[in-house]
Amino acid sequence: MDNIYEDLLEQREIRYQKIQFLKQTYNSVISVKSNIPGTNKRSKIAYVLVEYFCRLINPDKYTLKIYYDGYDGPYYLLGSNFDAIALKEEFVKLEENISIGRFIDIDVFDGKTSLSRENMRKCYLCSDYAFVCRKANKHTTLELVSYVEDSVMSFFLNKTLDMVNYSIMSELNLHPKFGLVTPFTKGSHSDMNYDLMVEAKDVIIPHFKSMFIIGWSSKPLSNIFNEIRKIGLQAEKDMLLKTKNVNAYKGLIFNLGVLLTAYSYCIYNSVDIGNIQNIIIKMTESVIKDFNKPSETFGYLAYKNFNILGARGEVSKGLPNVFHALIHLKNLSEDSKLRTLMYLISVTEDTVLLRRSSDFTRYTFYKNLFASKLAANNEDINELDIYCRKLNLSFGGSADLLVLTIFLKKILS
């Protein structure tokens, strides 16, 4: 035990010396480090906290950013020429306005010491001040660490579910939408309406919660995928029970389930979100094998007759159309979302459209039609919407990918 504390003290002294070195060049030095009890300073949660809060600091506030990882845990040192007192006030507000800010220390060094907070921090588990509880040994390290881990996971879970709900509703509320359900029309769907879609959404979101929790781990990606597929199948059953066998979101359960699970995995394992496509590809590398087993489903027939891979093909490639669609989703305005949907219709292997098109030639014609209309004015778009409803067309697979594109836009912002 003595060696552990000696190692921790040695690492802290090294960090102090690095700060003093940077002070020779910069007016202020910012340190971003986790505040987790116990001697294990390199837990998964420590990395999650440090990465998250460092990203929240405006890059305009510093000109140097250095990452370190040692026995005392991960941390960033930022060199800044801003006033230290103003920086400290800003970062105290940041820590206090975010629930998990209690678990991070954003220190600002001015001279040889760090600026102190005006208000002492409270204990994680009770209303006493933290130093009082430490002195009295009121709580075990295991209790404190477990609380931190649960709180951090819950924080990111709730943020993710909020983004999921926003993304689904953002697509659903879009109008006009070329035969898809909107708040004002059933489109080309006699068995669907706006209220039914909302009910279906409410049924599947708890299953997305379960998928996020599965992704919050370091288990092999193939194992994670197998587990969330089981959850997805149950989500389908619950949805169909609620909608009386109307398929409102079957494709979305699969695609969005994979994306949000990969997002959870990236957060927990401190994988840069820029690498999420590779995580999705590795996670779903076995999914194309589904086509090795003959089936009477339309998805299998589309693959057998036209080599259309549908939703499985999209995820197995890392959702390329979703990432490309970000170019069109310049913001979250209604026009931007509409143009993004039109782009997705033009490039997506949409089995819903294939089924509605009657033959492959018409299917290709409709996709090319949307490709030619990407810059159309509002009048032409309204005419295209009427045209699609008249022909009973629908683009469910593309609508699902619009939800994913909106969700991806949110997590990357």
Short mmCIF file of C-alpha atoms in Angstrom, two decimals:
data_model
loop_
_atom_site.label_atom_id
_atom_site.label_comp_id
_atom_site.label_asym_id
_atom_site.label_seq_id
_atom_site.Cartn_x
_atom_site.Cartn_y
_atom_site.Cartn_z
CA MET A 1 0.00 0.00 0.00
CA ASP A 2 2.86 2.39 0.83
CA ASN A 3 4.31 1.81 -2.64
CA ILE A 4 0.98 2.71 -4.25
CA TYR A 5 0.82 6.04 -2.45
CA GLU A 6 4.45 6.72 -3.22
CA ASP A 7 3.81 6.12 -6.90
CA LEU A 8 0.78 8.41 -6.84
CA LEU A 9 2.73 11.16 -5.10
CA GLU A 10 5.58 10.78 -7.58
CA GLN A 11 3.20 11.13 -10.53
CA ARG A 12 1.58 14.19 -9.00
CA GLU A 13 4.97 15.78 -8.52
CA ILE A 14 5.76 15.10 -12.17
CA ARG A 15 2.48 16.73 -13.20
CA TYR A 16 3.27 19.74 -11.01
CA GLN A 17 6.68 20.13 -12.67
CA LYS A 18 5.09 19.98 -16.14
CA ILE A 19 2.68 22.71 -15.12
CA GLN A 20 5.51 24.90 -13.84
CA PHE A 21 7.37 24.41 -17.10
CA LEU A 22 4.35 25.48 -19.13
CA LYS A 23 3.89 28.52 -16.86
CA GLN A 24 7.13 29.91 -18.29
CA THR A 25 5.34 30.35 -21.62
CA TYR A 26 1.65 30.75 -20.82
CA ASN A 27 -0.26 33.11 -18.58
CA SER A 28 -2.43 30.26 -17.29
CA VAL A 29 -2.23 26.47 -17.31
CA ILE A 30 -5.44 24.42 -17.26
CA SER A 31 -5.42 20.90 -15.89
CA VAL A 32 -8.30 18.52 -16.67
CA LYS A 33 -8.29 15.45 -14.45
CA SER A 34 -10.87 13.05 -13.02
CA ASN A 35 -11.84 13.19 -9.37
CA ILE A 36 -12.47 9.54 -8.53
CA PRO A 37 -11.90 8.11 -5.03
CA GLY A 38 -9.44 5.32 -4.36
CA THR A 39 -6.01 4.41 -5.65
CA ASN A 40 -7.11 3.13 -9.06
CA LYS A 41 -6.89 6.34 -11.06
CA ARG A 42 -6.91 4.59 -14.45
CA SER A 43 -10.41 3.17 -14.46
CA LYS A 44 -12.48 3.31 -17.64
CA ILE A 45 -14.62 6.08 -16.17
CA ALA A 46 -11.57 8.29 -15.56
CA TYR A 47 -10.83 8.31 -19.29
CA VAL A 48 -14.48 8.92 -20.15
CA LEU A 49 -14.66 11.94 -17.84
CA VAL A 50 -11.39 13.50 -18.94
CA GLU A 51 -12.18 13.18 -22.65
CA TYR A 52 -15.72 14.49 -22.27
CA PHE A 53 -14.90 17.57 -20.24
CA CYS A 54 -11.82 18.48 -22.24
CA ARG A 55 -14.03 18.57 -25.37
CA LEU A 56 -16.36 20.98 -23.58
CA ILE A 57 -13.61 23.57 -23.16
CA ASN A 58 -13.73 26.10 -25.98
CA PRO A 59 -10.58 25.66 -28.11
CA ASP A 60 -10.36 29.45 -28.34
CA LYS A 61 -9.45 29.45 -24.65
CA TYR A 62 -6.07 27.74 -25.17
CA THR A 63 -3.27 27.46 -27.70
CA LEU A 64 -1.60 24.27 -26.44
CA LYS A 65 -3.18 20.92 -25.57
CA ILE A 66 -1.14 17.97 -24.27
CA TYR A 67 -2.46 14.60 -23.13
CA TYR A 68 -0.75 12.52 -20.45
CA ASP A 69 -1.51 9.11 -19.01
CA GLY A 70 0.31 7.79 -15.98
CA TYR A 71 -0.13 5.90 -12.74
CA ASP A 72 -2.17 8.82 -11.39
CA GLY A 73 -4.58 8.57 -14.29
CA PRO A 74 -5.20 10.41 -17.57
CA TYR A 75 -5.17 14.19 -17.76
CA TYR A 76 -4.81 17.11 -20.14
CA LEU A 77 -2.70 20.21 -19.70
CA LEU A 78 -3.78 23.26 -21.69
CA GLY A 79 -1.66 26.36 -22.17
CA SER A 80 -3.71 29.56 -22.18
CA ASN A 81 -3.06 33.29 -22.32
CA PHE A 82 -6.47 34.12 -20.84
CA ASP A 83 -6.84 35.52 -17.33
CA ALA A 84 -6.65 32.70 -14.77
CA ILE A 85 -9.38 34.05 -12.49
CA ALA A 86 -11.87 34.40 -15.35
CA LEU A 87 -11.03 30.89 -16.56
CA LYS A 88 -11.52 29.41 -13.09
CA GLU A 89 -14.92 31.06 -12.72
CA GLU A 90 -15.99 29.69 -16.10
CA PHE A 91 -14.86 26.16 -15.30
CA VAL A 92 -16.48 26.12 -11.85
CA LYS A 93 -19.78 26.94 -13.57
CA LEU A 94 -19.12 24.15 -16.07
CA GLU A 95 -18.52 21.65 -13.26
CA GLU A 96 -21.59 22.80 -11.33
CA ASN A 97 -24.01 22.91 -14.27
CA ILE A 98 -23.39 19.32 -15.38
CA SER A 99 -24.39 16.53 -13.01
CA ILE A 100 -21.18 14.54 -13.50
CA GLY A 101 -19.08 17.70 -13.11
CA ARG A 102 -18.57 16.64 -9.50
CA PHE A 103 -16.30 13.90 -10.77
CA ILE A 104 -13.88 16.15 -12.64
CA ASP A 105 -11.27 18.70 -11.56
CA ILE A 106 -10.62 21.51 -14.01
CA ASP A 107 -7.86 23.39 -12.23
CA VAL A 108 -6.34 26.66 -13.35
CA PHE A 109 -2.79 27.45 -12.30
CA ASP A 110 -1.71 31.04 -11.91
CA GLY A 111 1.78 31.24 -10.53
CA LYS A 112 2.82 28.23 -8.48
CA THR A 113 -0.54 27.15 -7.14
CA SER A 114 -3.99 26.40 -8.51
CA LEU A 115 -6.84 28.82 -7.90
CA SER A 116 -9.24 27.52 -5.27
CA ARG A 117 -13.00 27.11 -5.51
CA GLU A 118 -15.03 29.48 -3.31
CA ASN A 119 -17.41 26.70 -2.29
CA MET A 120 -16.20 23.40 -0.91
CA ARG A 121 -17.51 20.30 -2.63
CA LYS A 122 -20.11 18.08 -1.05
CA CYS A 123 -19.79 14.31 -0.60
CA TYR A 124 -21.02 12.18 -3.50
CA LEU A 125 -23.28 10.11 -1.24
CA CYS A 126 -24.56 12.46 1.45
CA SER A 127 -25.05 16.13 2.30
CA ASP A 128 -21.82 16.54 4.30
CA TYR A 129 -18.75 18.20 2.88
CA ALA A 130 -16.44 15.74 1.16
CA PHE A 131 -13.49 16.39 3.47
CA VAL A 132 -15.68 15.63 6.53
CA CYS A 133 -16.68 12.25 5.13
CA ARG A 134 -13.13 11.40 4.17
CA LYS A 135 -11.86 12.22 7.64
CA ALA A 136 -14.57 10.14 9.31
CA ASN A 137 -14.38 7.28 6.76
CA LYS A 138 -18.16 7.43 6.42
CA HIS A 139 -18.22 5.61 3.08
CA THR A 140 -16.15 2.84 1.58
CA THR A 141 -14.14 3.40 -1.56
CA LEU A 142 -16.21 0.72 -3.29
CA GLU A 143 -19.44 2.59 -2.50
CA LEU A 144 -18.05 5.86 -3.80
CA VAL A 145 -16.53 4.40 -6.96
CA SER A 146 -19.71 2.43 -7.75
CA TYR A 147 -21.74 5.61 -7.38
CA VAL A 148 -19.43 7.48 -9.77
CA GLU A 149 -19.54 4.68 -12.35
CA ASP A 150 -23.34 4.39 -12.20
CA SER A 151 -23.81 8.16 -12.38
CA VAL A 152 -21.56 8.56 -15.42
CA MET A 153 -23.25 5.72 -17.29
CA SER A 154 -26.71 7.12 -16.48
CA PHE A 155 -25.67 10.58 -17.64
CA PHE A 156 -24.60 9.38 -21.09
CA LEU A 157 -27.53 6.96 -21.33
CA ASN A 158 -30.07 9.72 -20.70
CA LYS A 159 -28.34 12.08 -23.14
CA THR A 160 -28.39 9.34 -25.78
CA LEU A 161 -32.05 8.50 -25.29
CA ASP A 162 -32.92 12.19 -25.56
CA MET A 163 -31.08 12.31 -28.89
CA VAL A 164 -32.83 9.12 -30.05
CA ASN A 165 -36.24 10.57 -29.22
CA TYR A 166 -35.36 13.86 -30.91
CA SER A 167 -34.09 12.11 -34.05
CA ILE A 168 -37.17 9.90 -34.45
CA MET A 169 -39.60 12.74 -33.85
CA SER A 170 -37.63 15.07 -36.09
CA GLU A 171 -38.09 12.66 -39.01
CA LEU A 172 -41.71 11.94 -38.15
CA ASN A 173 -42.63 15.64 -37.98
CA LEU A 174 -41.11 16.40 -41.37
CA HIS A 175 -43.61 17.42 -44.07
CA PRO A 176 -44.05 16.86 -46.99
CA LYS A 177 -42.43 13.42 -47.17
CA PHE A 178 -43.25 11.59 -50.40
CA GLY A 179 -45.74 9.01 -49.20
CA LEU A 180 -44.34 8.66 -45.69
CA VAL A 181 -46.41 9.39 -42.58
CA THR A 182 -46.36 13.00 -41.36
CA PRO A 183 -48.42 14.94 -38.79
CA PHE A 184 -50.78 15.92 -41.62
CA THR A 185 -51.11 12.78 -43.75
CA LYS A 186 -50.93 9.01 -43.72
CA GLY A 187 -49.09 9.26 -47.00
CA SER A 188 -49.20 5.94 -48.84
CA HIS A 189 -49.94 3.97 -45.67
CA SER A 190 -53.57 3.05 -45.06
CA ASP A 191 -52.60 1.13 -41.91
CA MET A 192 -50.47 3.89 -40.31
CA ASN A 193 -50.92 7.37 -38.92
CA TYR A 194 -48.96 9.86 -36.84
CA ASP A 195 -50.32 8.70 -33.47
CA LEU A 196 -49.52 5.06 -34.22
CA MET A 197 -45.94 5.97 -35.11
CA VAL A 198 -45.54 7.86 -31.84
CA GLU A 199 -46.90 4.89 -29.90
CA ALA A 200 -44.50 2.56 -31.70
CA LYS A 201 -41.61 4.90 -30.90
CA ASP A 202 -42.48 4.93 -27.22
CA VAL A 203 -42.51 1.10 -27.17
CA ILE A 204 -39.06 0.65 -28.75
CA ILE A 205 -37.12 3.34 -26.86
CA PRO A 206 -36.77 1.25 -23.66
CA HIS A 207 -35.15 -1.44 -25.81
CA PHE A 208 -32.68 1.13 -27.13
CA LYS A 209 -31.86 1.80 -23.49
CA SER A 210 -31.02 -1.88 -23.03
CA MET A 211 -28.83 -1.84 -26.14
CA PHE A 212 -26.90 1.18 -24.88
CA ILE A 213 -26.20 -0.62 -21.60
CA ILE A 214 -24.94 -3.68 -23.51
CA GLY A 215 -22.60 -1.44 -25.51
CA TRP A 216 -21.22 0.14 -22.33
CA SER A 217 -18.55 -2.55 -22.01
CA SER A 218 -15.28 -3.90 -23.35
CA LYS A 219 -16.69 -7.24 -24.42
CA PRO A 220 -15.90 -8.54 -27.92
CA LEU A 221 -17.92 -6.62 -30.49
CA SER A 222 -19.34 -9.81 -31.97
CA ASN A 223 -20.73 -10.77 -28.56
CA ILE A 224 -22.24 -7.32 -28.12
CA PHE A 225 -23.94 -7.58 -31.52
CA ASN A 226 -25.41 -10.98 -30.72
CA GLU A 227 -26.85 -9.63 -27.49
CA ILE A 228 -28.44 -6.52 -29.01
CA ARG A 229 -29.98 -8.59 -31.83
CA LYS A 230 -31.90 -10.53 -29.23
CA ILE A 231 -33.07 -7.28 -27.69
CA GLY A 232 -34.04 -6.06 -31.16
CA LEU A 233 -36.18 -9.11 -31.80
CA GLN A 234 -38.04 -8.50 -28.54
CA ALA A 235 -38.46 -4.84 -29.50
CA GLU A 236 -40.07 -5.94 -32.77
CA LYS A 237 -42.49 -8.22 -30.94
CA ASP A 238 -43.47 -5.48 -28.49
CA MET A 239 -43.90 -2.97 -31.30
CA LEU A 240 -46.08 -5.29 -33.38
CA LEU A 241 -48.18 -6.08 -30.32
CA LYS A 242 -48.77 -2.38 -29.76
CA THR A 243 -49.49 -1.57 -33.41
CA LYS A 244 -51.59 -4.69 -34.09
CA ASN A 245 -48.97 -6.12 -36.47
CA VAL A 246 -48.22 -2.90 -38.34
CA ASN A 247 -44.48 -2.66 -39.07
CA ALA A 248 -43.74 0.91 -38.04
CA TYR A 249 -40.05 0.76 -37.13
CA LYS A 250 -38.60 -2.73 -37.73
CA GLY A 251 -35.72 -1.46 -39.87
CA LEU A 252 -35.03 1.40 -37.48
CA ILE A 253 -34.77 -0.95 -34.51
CA PHE A 254 -31.96 -2.74 -36.30
CA ASN A 255 -30.05 0.20 -37.80
CA LEU A 256 -30.36 2.67 -34.94
CA GLY A 257 -29.77 -0.09 -32.40
CA VAL A 258 -26.41 -0.83 -34.01
CA LEU A 259 -25.42 2.84 -34.23
CA LEU A 260 -26.29 3.78 -30.66
CA THR A 261 -24.67 0.62 -29.31
CA ALA A 262 -21.48 1.47 -31.20
CA TYR A 263 -21.71 4.99 -29.80
CA SER A 264 -22.00 3.61 -26.26
CA TYR A 265 -19.00 1.35 -26.87
CA CYS A 266 -16.96 4.30 -28.13
CA ILE A 267 -17.74 6.43 -25.08
CA TYR A 268 -16.96 3.70 -22.57
CA ASN A 269 -13.72 2.66 -24.27
CA SER A 270 -12.63 6.23 -25.10
CA VAL A 271 -12.63 5.45 -28.82
CA ASP A 272 -12.67 8.57 -30.97
CA ILE A 273 -16.15 9.00 -32.49
CA GLY A 274 -14.38 9.46 -35.81
CA ASN A 275 -13.70 5.72 -35.68
CA ILE A 276 -17.30 4.69 -35.06
CA GLN A 277 -17.68 3.36 -38.61
CA ASN A 278 -14.91 0.84 -38.00
CA ILE A 279 -16.61 -0.22 -34.76
CA ILE A 280 -19.89 -0.77 -36.62
CA ILE A 281 -18.15 -2.81 -39.33
CA LYS A 282 -16.41 -5.02 -36.78
CA MET A 283 -19.57 -5.38 -34.73
CA THR A 284 -21.71 -6.51 -37.67
CA GLU A 285 -19.20 -8.49 -39.72
CA SER A 286 -21.33 -11.64 -39.46
CA VAL A 287 -24.64 -10.06 -40.46
CA ILE A 288 -24.40 -10.80 -44.21
CA LYS A 289 -24.26 -14.49 -43.32
CA ASP A 290 -28.01 -14.14 -42.66
CA PHE A 291 -28.49 -14.53 -46.40
CA ASN A 292 -26.88 -17.98 -46.32
CA LYS A 293 -30.14 -19.32 -44.92
CA PRO A 294 -33.04 -19.37 -47.42
CA SER A 295 -36.05 -17.41 -46.24
CA GLU A 296 -39.45 -16.28 -47.49
CA THR A 297 -38.93 -12.72 -46.27
CA PHE A 298 -38.94 -9.93 -48.82
CA GLY A 299 -35.45 -8.94 -47.71
CA TYR A 300 -34.10 -12.35 -48.68
CA LEU A 301 -35.94 -12.30 -52.02
CA ALA A 302 -34.53 -8.84 -52.77
CA TYR A 303 -31.04 -10.15 -52.12
CA LYS A 304 -31.53 -13.35 -54.13
CA ASN A 305 -33.13 -11.67 -57.17
CA PHE A 306 -31.42 -8.27 -57.26
CA ASN A 307 -28.43 -8.54 -54.89
CA ILE A 308 -29.98 -5.82 -52.72
CA LEU A 309 -28.60 -6.13 -49.19
CA GLY A 310 -30.94 -3.58 -47.57
CA ALA A 311 -30.42 -2.68 -43.92
CA ARG A 312 -27.93 -5.51 -43.37
CA GLY A 313 -25.73 -4.28 -46.17
CA GLU A 314 -25.80 -0.72 -44.87
CA VAL A 315 -24.60 -1.61 -41.37
CA SER A 316 -22.07 -4.19 -42.60
CA LYS A 317 -20.34 -1.38 -44.53
CA GLY A 318 -20.42 1.01 -41.57
CA LEU A 319 -23.50 3.01 -42.59
CA PRO A 320 -21.75 4.77 -45.51
CA ASN A 321 -24.90 6.43 -46.86
CA VAL A 322 -25.62 7.91 -43.44
CA PHE A 323 -22.14 9.43 -43.21
CA HIS A 324 -22.33 10.74 -46.78
CA ALA A 325 -25.75 12.23 -46.02
CA LEU A 326 -24.15 14.52 -43.42
CA ILE A 327 -22.96 16.65 -46.34
CA HIS A 328 -26.62 17.44 -47.08
CA LEU A 329 -27.68 17.78 -43.45
CA LYS A 330 -25.88 21.09 -43.09
CA ASN A 331 -28.09 22.03 -40.16
CA LEU A 332 -31.25 20.72 -38.55
CA SER A 333 -33.64 22.98 -40.46
CA GLU A 334 -36.69 21.45 -42.12
CA ASP A 335 -35.33 22.17 -45.59
CA SER A 336 -31.98 20.58 -44.78
CA LYS A 337 -33.66 17.45 -43.43
CA LEU A 338 -35.91 17.25 -46.49
CA ARG A 339 -32.96 17.52 -48.91
CA THR A 340 -31.13 14.89 -46.89
CA LEU A 341 -34.10 12.53 -47.16
CA MET A 342 -34.21 13.08 -50.92
CA TYR A 343 -30.51 12.27 -51.16
CA LEU A 344 -30.96 9.11 -49.11
CA ILE A 345 -33.86 8.00 -51.33
CA SER A 346 -31.59 8.39 -54.35
CA VAL A 347 -28.79 6.20 -52.95
CA THR A 348 -30.30 3.80 -50.39
CA GLU A 349 -31.03 0.14 -51.11
CA ASP A 350 -34.59 0.53 -49.87
CA THR A 351 -36.56 -2.72 -49.82
CA VAL A 352 -39.73 -0.80 -48.91
CA LEU A 353 -39.47 1.15 -52.15
CA LEU A 354 -38.62 -2.02 -54.09
CA ARG A 355 -41.75 -3.72 -52.82
CA ARG A 356 -43.91 -0.71 -53.73
CA SER A 357 -42.30 -0.30 -57.17
CA SER A 358 -43.49 -3.67 -58.52
CA ASP A 359 -40.34 -4.17 -60.62
CA PHE A 360 -36.65 -3.27 -60.54
CA THR A 361 -36.80 -0.94 -63.54
CA ARG A 362 -39.34 1.30 -61.85
CA TYR A 363 -37.40 1.08 -58.61
CA THR A 364 -34.31 2.43 -60.36
CA PHE A 365 -36.36 5.10 -62.16
CA TYR A 366 -37.76 6.46 -58.89
CA LYS A 367 -34.30 6.63 -57.30
CA ASN A 368 -32.91 8.47 -60.32
CA LEU A 369 -35.88 10.83 -60.23
CA PHE A 370 -35.00 11.89 -56.69
CA ALA A 371 -31.35 12.27 -57.63
CA SER A 372 -32.39 14.75 -60.31
CA LYS A 373 -34.58 16.73 -57.88
CA LEU A 374 -32.09 17.40 -55.07
CA ALA A 375 -32.00 21.12 -55.85
CA ALA A 376 -35.72 21.41 -56.70
CA ASN A 377 -37.76 24.37 -55.48
CA ASN A 378 -40.61 24.00 -53.00
CA GLU A 379 -43.27 23.89 -55.68
CA ASP A 380 -41.54 20.99 -57.45
CA ILE A 381 -41.07 19.19 -54.14
CA ASN A 382 -44.79 19.46 -53.37
CA GLU A 383 -45.58 18.06 -56.82
CA LEU A 384 -43.14 15.20 -56.21
CA ASP A 385 -44.88 14.46 -52.91
CA ILE A 386 -48.28 14.30 -54.64
CA TYR A 387 -46.78 12.10 -57.35
CA CYS A 388 -45.40 9.60 -54.81
CA ARG A 389 -48.67 9.38 -52.91
CA LYS A 390 -50.63 8.95 -56.13
CA LEU A 391 -48.42 5.97 -57.07
CA ASN A 392 -48.59 4.60 -53.50
CA LEU A 393 -44.80 4.84 -53.10
CA SER A 394 -43.02 4.83 -49.77
CA PHE A 395 -39.41 5.06 -48.65
CA GLY A 396 -39.31 3.49 -45.20
CA GLY A 397 -35.69 2.38 -45.40
CA SER A 398 -34.55 5.86 -46.40
CA ALA A 399 -36.64 7.41 -43.61
CA ASP A 400 -34.89 5.14 -41.12
CA LEU A 401 -31.52 6.34 -42.38
CA LEU A 402 -32.64 9.96 -42.05
CA VAL A 403 -33.24 9.27 -38.35
CA LEU A 404 -29.72 7.84 -38.12
CA THR A 405 -28.25 10.84 -39.95
CA ILE A 406 -29.92 13.25 -37.52
CA PHE A 407 -28.71 11.17 -34.57
CA LEU A 408 -25.18 11.08 -36.00
CA LYS A 409 -25.27 14.84 -36.51
CA LYS A 410 -26.19 15.26 -32.85
CA ILE A 411 -23.44 13.01 -31.48
CA LEU A 412 -20.79 14.59 -33.68
CA SER A 413 -21.73 18.16 -32.76
#
